[in-house]
Structure formats: structure tokens, C-alpha cells
mmCIF file of C-alpha atoms and ligand atoms in Angstrom:
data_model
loop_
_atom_site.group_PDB
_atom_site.id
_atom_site.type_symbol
_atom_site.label_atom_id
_atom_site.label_comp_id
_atom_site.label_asym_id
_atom_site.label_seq_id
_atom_site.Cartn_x
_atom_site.Cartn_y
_atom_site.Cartn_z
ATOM 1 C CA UNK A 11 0.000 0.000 0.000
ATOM 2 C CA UNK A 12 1.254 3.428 -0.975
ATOM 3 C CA UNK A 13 0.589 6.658 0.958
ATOM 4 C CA UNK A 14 -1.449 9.687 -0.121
ATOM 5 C CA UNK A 15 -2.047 12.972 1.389
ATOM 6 C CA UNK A 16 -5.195 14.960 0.403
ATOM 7 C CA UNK A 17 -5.333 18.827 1.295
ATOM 8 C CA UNK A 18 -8.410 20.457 1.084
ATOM 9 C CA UNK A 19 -9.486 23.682 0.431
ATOM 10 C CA UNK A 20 -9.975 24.793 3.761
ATOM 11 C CA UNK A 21 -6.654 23.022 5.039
ATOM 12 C CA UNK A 22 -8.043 19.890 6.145
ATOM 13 C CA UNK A 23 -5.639 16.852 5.755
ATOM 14 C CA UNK A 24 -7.136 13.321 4.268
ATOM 15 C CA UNK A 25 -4.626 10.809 4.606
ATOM 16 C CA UNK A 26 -5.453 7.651 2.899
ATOM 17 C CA UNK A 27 -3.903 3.876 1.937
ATOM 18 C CA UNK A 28 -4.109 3.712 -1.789
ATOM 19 C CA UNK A 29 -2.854 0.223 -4.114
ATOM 20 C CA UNK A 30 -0.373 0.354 -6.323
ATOM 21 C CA UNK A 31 -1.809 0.880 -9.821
ATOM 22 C CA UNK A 32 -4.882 2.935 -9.109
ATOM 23 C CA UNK A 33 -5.543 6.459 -9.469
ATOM 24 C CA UNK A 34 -5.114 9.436 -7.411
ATOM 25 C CA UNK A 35 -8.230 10.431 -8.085
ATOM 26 C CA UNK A 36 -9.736 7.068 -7.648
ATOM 27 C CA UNK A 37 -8.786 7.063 -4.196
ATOM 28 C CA UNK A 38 -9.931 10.592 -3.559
ATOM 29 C CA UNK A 39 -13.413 9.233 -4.200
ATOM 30 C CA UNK A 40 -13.006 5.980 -2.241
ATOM 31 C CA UNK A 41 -12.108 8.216 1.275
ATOM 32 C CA UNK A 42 -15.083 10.900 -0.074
ATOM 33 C CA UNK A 43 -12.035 14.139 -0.260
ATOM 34 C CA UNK A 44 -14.342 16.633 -1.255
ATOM 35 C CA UNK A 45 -13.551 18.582 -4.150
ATOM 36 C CA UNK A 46 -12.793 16.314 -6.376
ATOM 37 C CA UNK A 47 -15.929 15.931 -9.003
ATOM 38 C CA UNK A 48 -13.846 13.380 -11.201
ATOM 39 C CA UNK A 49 -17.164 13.687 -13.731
ATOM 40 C CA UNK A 50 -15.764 11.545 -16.679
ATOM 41 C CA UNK A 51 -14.909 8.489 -14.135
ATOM 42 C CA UNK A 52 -10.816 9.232 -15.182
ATOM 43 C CA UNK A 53 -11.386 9.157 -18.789
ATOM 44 C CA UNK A 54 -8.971 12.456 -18.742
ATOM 45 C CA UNK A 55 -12.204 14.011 -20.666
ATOM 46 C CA UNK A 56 -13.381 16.858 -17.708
ATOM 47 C CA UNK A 57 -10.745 18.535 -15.638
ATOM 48 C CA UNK A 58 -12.821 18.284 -12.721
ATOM 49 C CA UNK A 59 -10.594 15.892 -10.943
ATOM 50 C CA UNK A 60 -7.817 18.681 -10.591
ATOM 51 C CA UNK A 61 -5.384 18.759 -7.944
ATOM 52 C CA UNK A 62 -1.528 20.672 -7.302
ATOM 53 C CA UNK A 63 1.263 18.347 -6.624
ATOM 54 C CA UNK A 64 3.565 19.413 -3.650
ATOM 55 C CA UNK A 65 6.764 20.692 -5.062
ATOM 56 C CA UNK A 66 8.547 18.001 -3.284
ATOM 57 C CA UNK A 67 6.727 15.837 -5.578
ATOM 58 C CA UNK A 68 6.688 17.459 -9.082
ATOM 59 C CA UNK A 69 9.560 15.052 -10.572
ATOM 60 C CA UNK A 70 8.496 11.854 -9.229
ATOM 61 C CA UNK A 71 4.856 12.304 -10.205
ATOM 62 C CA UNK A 72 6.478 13.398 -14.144
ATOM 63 C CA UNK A 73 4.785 15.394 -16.887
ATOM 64 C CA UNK A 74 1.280 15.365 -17.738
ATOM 65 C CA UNK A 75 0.748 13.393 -21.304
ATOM 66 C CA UNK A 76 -0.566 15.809 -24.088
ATOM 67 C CA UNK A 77 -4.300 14.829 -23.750
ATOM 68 C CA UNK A 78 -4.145 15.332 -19.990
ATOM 69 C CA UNK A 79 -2.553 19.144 -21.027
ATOM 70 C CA UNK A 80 -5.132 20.008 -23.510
ATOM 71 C CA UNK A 81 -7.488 19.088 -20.697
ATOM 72 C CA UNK A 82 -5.939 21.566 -18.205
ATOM 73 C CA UNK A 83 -6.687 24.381 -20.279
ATOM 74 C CA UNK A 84 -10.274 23.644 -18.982
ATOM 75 C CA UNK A 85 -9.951 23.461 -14.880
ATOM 76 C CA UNK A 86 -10.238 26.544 -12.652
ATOM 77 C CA UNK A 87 -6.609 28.333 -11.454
ATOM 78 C CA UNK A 88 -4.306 26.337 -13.155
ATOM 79 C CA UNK A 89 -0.781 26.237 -11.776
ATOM 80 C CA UNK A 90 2.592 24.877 -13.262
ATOM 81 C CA UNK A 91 1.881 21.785 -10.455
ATOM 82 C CA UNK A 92 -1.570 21.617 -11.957
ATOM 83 C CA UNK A 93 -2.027 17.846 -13.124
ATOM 84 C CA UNK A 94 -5.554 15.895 -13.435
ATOM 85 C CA UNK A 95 -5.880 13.254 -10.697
ATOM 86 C CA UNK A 96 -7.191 10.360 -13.039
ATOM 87 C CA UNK A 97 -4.032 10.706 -14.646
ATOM 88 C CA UNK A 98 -1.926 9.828 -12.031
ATOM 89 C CA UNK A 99 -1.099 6.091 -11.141
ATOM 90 C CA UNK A 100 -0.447 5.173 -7.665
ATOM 91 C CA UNK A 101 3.106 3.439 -7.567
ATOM 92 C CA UNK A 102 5.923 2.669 -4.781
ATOM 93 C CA UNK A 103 6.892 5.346 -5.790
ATOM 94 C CA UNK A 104 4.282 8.218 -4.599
ATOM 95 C CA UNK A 105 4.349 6.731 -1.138
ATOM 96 C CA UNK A 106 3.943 9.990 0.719
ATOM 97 C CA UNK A 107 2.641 11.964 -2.123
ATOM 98 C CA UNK A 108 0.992 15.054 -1.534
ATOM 99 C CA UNK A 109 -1.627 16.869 -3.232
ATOM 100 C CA UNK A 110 -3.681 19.759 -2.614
ATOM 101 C CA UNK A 111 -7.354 20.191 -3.925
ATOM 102 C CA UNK A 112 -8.338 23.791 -5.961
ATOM 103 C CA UNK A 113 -11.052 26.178 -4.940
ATOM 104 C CA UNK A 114 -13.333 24.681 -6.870
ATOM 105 C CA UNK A 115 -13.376 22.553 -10.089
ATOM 106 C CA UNK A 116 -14.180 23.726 -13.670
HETATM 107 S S1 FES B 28 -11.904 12.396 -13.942
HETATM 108 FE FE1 FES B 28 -12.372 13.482 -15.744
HETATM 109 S S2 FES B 28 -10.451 14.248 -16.350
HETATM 110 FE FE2 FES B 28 -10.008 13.183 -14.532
#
């Protein structure tokens, strides 16, 4: 099991047990972080499932894929951490990844 960290808007902290191989998102929805609409079910097709990766965590989560770019231009604030939750696999790697959750979605 791999480690996440949810911040919420308001500063609350979810942490939550996530398997290797599913979703950021995914997991946001399992353990109900709000803000996090994920409408398309990860189909990288809504931007609603936006989040900010923690600097500390920029390289080891990568680049978003061009589809998951041309999506950004559609979510609310987007930052140079900006990435789209569905589009970011759990792995041993992310144990202890931290994200943060917008203002609001779309
Ligand atoms: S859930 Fe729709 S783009 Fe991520």
C-alpha cells in the first residue's frame, strides 16, 4: 500500500492507503475528499478531478501526457503543479505523495 495525502481547500488533511496501480483520483473518491468531481470516471475528458502536486513531488509524479494538457486548459486556477488526478497512477513510488485540492473545479 502506498501513501497519499489529500489537502483540502480549507486546510483539512485526508490521509489515505491507496494500491499500487490505481488512481489518485480514484482514491480521492473511495475516502469521499471533497472537491474532487472526477465527472468523466478518469477518462482524462473533464478537468474536474484537478489537484496541485507538492513541489517536493513534481519530478516523481512526471509530466502530464498531451491529452491530460489540452485538458488543463479547462480546470479553474491552473498552476505549473496543476495535473488531473485520473491521470496519475499510484506506484511505490508516490508513497507519501501530496496533493492539494483547488477552490473549486471547472
Ligand atoms: S476524472 Fe475526468 S479528467 Fe479526470
Amino acid at each position: 500500500m502506498t501513501k497519499l495525502t489529500y489537502i483540502a481547500f480549507d486546510g483539512t488533511r485526508f490521509d489515505v492507503e491507496a494500491e499500487n496501480g490505481s488512481t489518485v483520483m480514484e482514491n480521492a473518491i473511495r475516502n469521499s475528499v471533497p472537491g474532487i468531481e472526477a465527472e468523466c470516471g478518469g477518462a482524462c475528458a473533464c478537468a474536474t478531478c484537478h489537484v496541485y502536486v507538492d513541489d517536493a513531488w513534481t519530478d516523481a509524479v512526471g509530466e502530464p501526457e498531451a491529452m491530460e494538457e489540452d485538458m488543463l486548459d479547462f480546470a479553474f486556477d491552473v498552476r505549473p503543479t496543476s495535473r488531473l488526478s485520473c491521470q496519475i497512477r499510484v506506484r511505490d513510488e508516490l508513497d507519501g505523495l501530496v496533493v492539494s485540492i483547488p477552490e473549486r473545479q471547472g
